[in-house]
CSV table of C-alpha atoms and ligand atoms in Angstrom, one decimal:
chain,number,residue,atom,x,y,z
O,1,MET,CA,13.0,-5.8,-20.6
O,2,THR,CA,10.8,-6.6,-17.6
O,3,ASN,CA,7.3,-6.0,-17.4
O,4,ILE,CA,6.4,-5.5,-13.5
O,5,GLY,CA,2.7,-4.9,-12.7
O,6,ILE,CA,1.8,-3.1,-9.3
O,7,PHE,CA,-1.7,-2.5,-8.3
O,8,ASP,CA,-3.7,-1.2,-5.5
O,9,SER,CA,-7.0,0.0,-4.7
O,10,GLY,CA,-6.4,3.7,-5.8
O,11,LEU,CA,-3.6,6.5,-5.0
O,12,GLY,CA,-1.5,4.5,-2.1
O,13,GLY,CA,0.1,2.3,-4.4
O,14,ILE,CA,1.9,5.5,-6.5
O,15,ALA,CA,3.7,6.4,-3.7
O,16,VAL,CA,5.4,2.3,-3.7
O,17,LEU,CA,5.5,2.5,-7.7
O,18,ASN,CA,7.3,6.2,-7.1
O,19,GLU,CA,10.0,4.7,-4.9
O,20,LEU,CA,10.2,1.6,-7.4
O,21,ALA,CA,10.8,3.6,-10.1
O,22,LYS,CA,13.3,6.0,-8.7
O,23,LYS,CA,15.5,3.0,-8.2
O,24,ASN,CA,14.9,0.1,-10.5
O,25,LYS,CA,14.5,0.7,-14.7
O,26,ALA,CA,11.9,-1.2,-15.6
O,27,ASN,CA,8.4,-1.2,-17.5
O,28,TYR,CA,5.8,-0.5,-14.9
O,29,PHE,CA,2.1,-1.0,-15.1
O,30,TYR,CA,0.2,0.4,-12.8
O,31,LEU,CA,-3.6,-0.1,-12.1
O,32,GLY,CA,-5.3,2.1,-9.2
O,33,ASP,CA,-9.0,1.2,-8.9
O,34,ASN,CA,-10.1,4.6,-7.2
O,35,LEU,CA,-13.8,3.9,-8.7
O,36,ARG,CA,-14.3,1.3,-6.2
O,37,VAL,CA,-11.9,2.5,-3.4
O,38,PRO,CA,-11.7,2.0,-0.2
O,39,TYR,CA,-11.2,-1.8,0.0
O,40,GLY,CA,-10.6,-1.9,3.2
O,41,ASN,CA,-14.2,-2.0,4.8
O,42,ARG,CA,-15.2,-4.7,2.3
O,43,SER,CA,-15.9,-8.7,2.4
O,44,LYS,CA,-13.3,-11.0,1.6
O,45,ALA,CA,-15.4,-12.1,-1.6
O,46,GLU,CA,-15.7,-8.5,-2.6
O,47,ILE,CA,-11.7,-8.2,-2.3
O,48,THR,CA,-10.9,-11.2,-4.1
O,49,SER,CA,-13.3,-10.6,-6.8
O,50,PHE,CA,-12.2,-6.6,-7.6
O,51,ALA,CA,-8.2,-7.7,-6.9
O,52,THR,CA,-8.7,-10.5,-10.0
O,53,ASP,CA,-10.7,-8.0,-12.0
O,54,ILE,CA,-7.4,-5.7,-11.7
O,55,VAL,CA,-5.1,-8.7,-12.3
O,56,ASN,CA,-7.4,-9.5,-15.3
O,57,PHE,CA,-6.6,-6.1,-16.9
O,58,LEU,CA,-2.5,-6.2,-16.1
O,59,GLU,CA,-2.7,-9.4,-17.7
O,60,GLY,CA,-3.1,-7.3,-21.3
O,61,TYR,CA,0.5,-6.0,-20.7
O,62,ASP,CA,2.6,-9.3,-20.9
O,63,ILE,CA,3.4,-9.0,-17.2
O,64,ASP,CA,6.7,-10.6,-15.9
O,65,TYR,CA,5.8,-10.6,-12.4
O,66,TYR,CA,3.4,-8.2,-10.0
O,67,ILE,CA,3.5,-6.4,-6.8
O,68,ILE,CA,1.0,-6.4,-4.7
O,69,ALA,CA,1.0,-2.8,-3.2
O,70,CYS,CA,-2.4,-2.8,-1.3
O,71,ASN,CA,-1.9,-4.5,2.3
O,72,THR,CA,-5.8,-5.1,2.0
O,73,ILE,CA,-5.2,-7.3,-1.0
O,74,SER,CA,-2.3,-8.9,0.2
O,75,VAL,CA,-3.8,-9.9,3.6
O,76,THR,CA,-6.8,-11.2,1.8
O,77,CYS,CA,-6.2,-13.1,-1.5
O,78,LYS,CA,-2.5,-13.0,-2.3
O,79,ASP,CA,-2.9,-17.0,-2.3
O,80,TYR,CA,-5.7,-17.3,-4.7
O,81,LEU,CA,-4.3,-14.5,-7.3
O,82,ARG,CA,-0.7,-16.4,-7.0
O,83,GLU,CA,-2.9,-20.1,-7.5
O,84,LYS,CA,-5.3,-18.5,-10.3
O,85,PHE,CA,-2.7,-16.5,-12.2
O,86,LYS,CA,0.1,-19.1,-12.1
O,87,LYS,CA,2.6,-16.1,-11.3
O,88,LYS,CA,5.0,-14.4,-9.0
O,89,PHE,CA,3.1,-11.6,-6.4
O,90,ILE,CA,5.5,-9.9,-4.4
O,91,THR,CA,3.5,-8.4,-1.6
O,92,ILE,CA,4.1,-5.2,0.3
O,93,ALA,CA,2.6,-6.9,3.5
O,94,ASP,CA,5.6,-9.3,3.4
O,95,MET,CA,8.1,-6.4,2.8
O,96,ALA,CA,6.6,-4.7,5.8
O,97,ILE,CA,7.2,-7.8,8.0
O,98,GLU,CA,10.9,-7.8,6.7
O,99,ALA,CA,11.0,-4.1,7.4
O,100,ALA,CA,9.9,-4.0,10.9
O,101,MET,CA,12.0,-7.2,11.7
O,102,GLU,CA,15.0,-4.6,11.8
O,103,TYR,CA,13.4,-2.6,14.5
O,104,ASP,CA,13.3,-3.2,18.5
O,105,GLY,CA,10.5,-2.5,20.6
O,106,ASP,CA,6.7,-3.0,20.2
O,107,TYR,CA,4.8,-2.1,17.4
O,108,LEU,CA,1.8,-0.5,16.2
O,109,ALA,CA,0.2,-1.6,12.9
O,110,LEU,CA,-1.9,0.9,11.4
O,111,GLY,CA,-4.0,-0.4,8.4
O,112,THR,CA,-7.7,-0.8,7.2
O,113,LYS,CA,-10.1,-2.9,9.1
O,114,ALA,CA,-9.8,-5.8,6.5
O,115,THR,CA,-6.2,-5.7,7.4
O,116,MET,CA,-6.5,-5.4,11.2
O,117,GLU,CA,-9.0,-7.8,11.2
O,118,SER,CA,-7.0,-10.8,9.6
O,119,HIS,CA,-4.2,-9.8,12.6
O,120,PHE,CA,-1.6,-10.7,9.5
O,121,TYR,CA,1.1,-8.1,11.3
O,122,LYS,CA,0.3,-9.3,14.9
O,123,THR,CA,0.4,-13.0,14.4
O,124,THR,CA,3.4,-13.0,12.1
O,125,LEU,CA,5.3,-10.7,14.1
O,126,GLU,CA,4.6,-12.1,17.3
O,127,ALA,CA,5.2,-15.4,16.0
O,128,LYS,CA,9.0,-14.1,14.8
O,129,LYS,CA,10.4,-12.2,17.7
O,130,PRO,CA,9.6,-11.3,21.3
O,131,CYS,CA,7.4,-8.0,20.8
O,132,LYS,CA,3.8,-6.8,21.4
O,133,VAL,CA,1.9,-5.7,18.1
O,134,TYR,CA,-0.9,-3.6,18.6
O,135,GLU,CA,-3.6,-2.9,15.8
O,136,SER,CA,-5.6,0.2,14.7
O,137,LYS,CA,-8.3,0.4,12.2
O,138,ALA,CA,-7.6,3.9,10.6
O,139,ILE,CA,-11.1,3.7,8.9
O,140,ASP,CA,-11.5,7.0,7.4
O,141,LEU,CA,-7.9,7.4,6.3
O,142,VAL,CA,-8.1,6.1,2.9
O,143,ASN,CA,-11.2,8.0,1.8
O,144,LEU,CA,-9.6,11.6,3.1
O,145,ILE,CA,-6.4,10.9,1.4
O,146,GLU,CA,-8.2,10.0,-1.9
O,147,GLY,CA,-10.4,13.2,-1.4
O,148,GLY,CA,-7.4,15.2,-1.1
O,149,VAL,CA,-7.3,16.0,2.9
O,150,LEU,CA,-3.9,15.8,3.8
O,151,GLU,CA,-3.8,17.9,6.4
O,152,GLY,CA,-6.0,20.0,8.6
O,153,ALA,CA,-8.1,19.4,11.6
O,154,THR,CA,-10.4,16.6,10.2
O,155,LEU,CA,-7.4,14.6,9.3
O,156,ASN,CA,-5.8,15.4,12.9
O,157,GLY,CA,-9.1,14.3,14.4
O,158,ALA,CA,-8.9,11.1,12.8
O,159,LEU,CA,-5.1,10.7,13.3
O,160,ASP,CA,-5.4,11.5,17.2
O,161,GLU,CA,-8.3,8.7,17.3
O,162,TYR,CA,-6.3,6.0,15.4
O,163,LEU,CA,-2.8,7.1,17.1
O,164,SER,CA,-4.1,7.2,20.7
O,165,ILE,CA,-2.9,3.8,21.9
O,166,ALA,CA,1.0,4.6,20.3
O,167,ASN,CA,0.6,7.9,22.4
O,168,GLU,CA,-0.3,5.8,25.5
O,169,LYS,CA,2.1,3.3,25.6
O,170,LYS,CA,4.7,5.0,23.7
O,171,LEU,CA,5.2,2.2,21.0
O,172,ALA,CA,8.7,2.4,19.7
O,173,ASN,CA,7.0,1.7,16.4
O,174,ILE,CA,4.5,2.7,14.0
O,175,ILE,CA,4.4,0.5,10.8
O,176,LEU,CA,2.5,1.8,8.0
O,177,ALA,CA,0.2,-1.1,7.4
O,178,CYS,CA,-1.4,0.3,4.4
O,179,THR,CA,0.1,2.0,1.2
O,180,HIS,CA,-1.8,5.2,1.2
O,181,TYR,CA,-0.6,6.5,4.7
O,182,PRO,CA,3.1,7.2,3.8
O,183,ILE,CA,1.2,10.2,1.3
O,184,ILE,CA,0.8,11.4,5.2
O,185,LYS,CA,3.8,10.5,6.9
O,186,GLY,CA,4.9,14.0,8.3
O,187,GLU,CA,0.7,14.1,9.5
O,188,ILE,CA,1.1,10.9,11.6
O,189,SER,CA,4.5,11.9,12.8
O,190,LYS,CA,3.3,15.4,14.1
O,191,ARG,CA,0.2,13.6,16.0
O,192,LEU,CA,2.7,11.7,18.1
O,193,ASP,CA,3.6,13.2,21.3
O,194,TYR,CA,6.9,11.3,21.1
O,195,LYS,CA,9.3,10.3,18.9
O,196,ALA,CA,8.6,6.9,17.4
O,197,ASN,CA,10.0,4.9,14.2
O,198,ILE,CA,7.7,5.0,11.2
O,199,ILE,CA,8.5,2.4,9.3
O,200,ASP,CA,7.6,2.7,5.4
O,201,PRO,CA,7.3,-0.6,3.8
O,202,ALA,CA,7.5,0.9,0.5
O,203,VAL,CA,11.2,2.3,0.8
O,204,PHE,CA,12.7,-1.2,1.9
O,205,LEU,CA,10.5,-2.8,-1.0
O,206,ALA,CA,12.0,-0.8,-3.5
O,207,ASP,CA,15.7,-1.2,-2.0
O,208,ASN,CA,15.0,-5.1,-2.2
O,209,ILE,CA,14.4,-5.2,-5.8
O,210,LYS,CA,16.9,-5.1,-8.6
O,211,THR,CA,15.6,-4.7,-12.2
O,212,ASP,CA,17.8,-2.2,-13.9
O,213,ASP,CA,17.7,-3.5,-17.4
O,214,GLY,CA,17.6,-0.4,-19.2
O,215,ALA,CA,13.7,-0.2,-20.0
O,216,ASN,CA,12.1,2.9,-18.4
O,217,GLY,CA,8.7,3.3,-19.1
O,218,VAL,CA,5.4,4.2,-16.1
O,219,ASN,CA,2.1,3.7,-17.4
O,220,ILE,CA,-0.6,4.6,-14.8
O,221,PHE,CA,-4.1,3.4,-15.5
O,222,MET,CA,-6.8,4.8,-12.7
O,223,THR,CA,-10.3,3.5,-13.0
O,224,LYS,CA,-11.8,7.1,-12.1
O,225,GLU,CA,-10.8,10.5,-13.6
O,226,SER,CA,-10.9,13.3,-11.1
O,227,GLN,CA,-8.7,16.8,-10.4
O,228,GLU,CA,-7.6,15.3,-7.2
O,229,THR,CA,-6.4,12.1,-8.3
O,230,SER,CA,-4.5,13.7,-11.2
O,231,ALA,CA,-3.3,16.4,-8.9
O,232,LEU,CA,-2.2,14.0,-6.0
O,233,ILE,CA,-0.3,11.7,-8.7
O,234,LYS,CA,1.3,14.7,-9.9
O,235,LYS,CA,2.6,15.6,-6.4
O,236,ILE,CA,3.6,11.8,-5.7
O,237,MET,CA,5.9,11.2,-8.5
O,238,GLU,CA,9.2,12.2,-9.1
O,239,VAL,CA,9.6,10.4,-12.6
O,240,ASP,CA,8.0,10.8,-15.6
O,241,TYR,CA,4.7,9.1,-16.1
O,242,LYS,CA,1.8,8.4,-18.4
O,243,LEU,CA,-1.7,8.7,-16.8
O,244,THR,CA,-4.8,6.9,-18.6
O,245,PHE,CA,-8.3,7.3,-16.6
O,246,ILE,CA,-10.0,3.9,-17.8
O,247,GLY,CA,-13.5,4.5,-16.6
O,248,GLY,CA,-13.8,1.1,-14.9
O,249,LEU,CA,-12.7,-2.4,-14.9
L,301,DGL,N1,-3.6,0.8,0.1
L,301,DGL,C1,-4.9,-0.1,0.4
L,301,DGL,C2,-3.9,-0.8,1.4
L,301,DGL,O1,-3.0,-0.9,1.6
L,301,DGL,C3,-6.0,0.7,1.0
L,301,DGL,C4,-6.7,0.1,0.9
L,301,DGL,C5,-8.2,0.3,0.9
L,301,DGL,O2,-8.6,0.6,-0.4
L,301,DGL,O3,-8.9,0.5,1.8
L,301,DGL,O4,-4.8,-1.5,2.5
């Protein structure tokens, strides 16, 4: 029986969890810290401290290994978490690089302020292959998605701003470098005025983890109860799950 801990600052990782649980049987323990979301505009010290709180909570469930389903946490403190908890942490950001390597041409990495300011995508991909990686800080997207704004004028206005460099240069590939963004993948596609490859690392991650060992339980813990949260989880998840609101860490 494999117990997998998986976490994000909020709802984004739910889409990663869904992909995983559809394809690989295991016991999943998911924590989304929607009480303190977004993490992407916070300092390195704060993100590291919040991520430590999350893992301390999940350690109560006899976890075999972790999946960091949050780019912001991945690029900010994956090494710190590995060192502190002495466990394996697979990161969505590393998986995203592997997924992106399968495509030719230049890239737009679309992510949070913290992820883009780390330059992880630009530095890593440009060192691995001849390409140019443009970076776009999508500062408001996580808040809009967590608030249930999944379409409409406000979202379109934000997307037009964050995708402007892609539309201007007709970049071949758009990397969804924040796990919240696959939730609005269709809207992202509609705001591009040309055809691009939209790379969703969650699909790649789920295809590259194999744990079919008979167990199959999906436990979701969220730190703040809200109707939008319950509704979005219901909309995203295609397998059975148990949702518990824990009211903070
Ligand atoms: N889903 C998180 C990520 O992948 C969102 C970060 C946030 O809370 O701002 O980066």
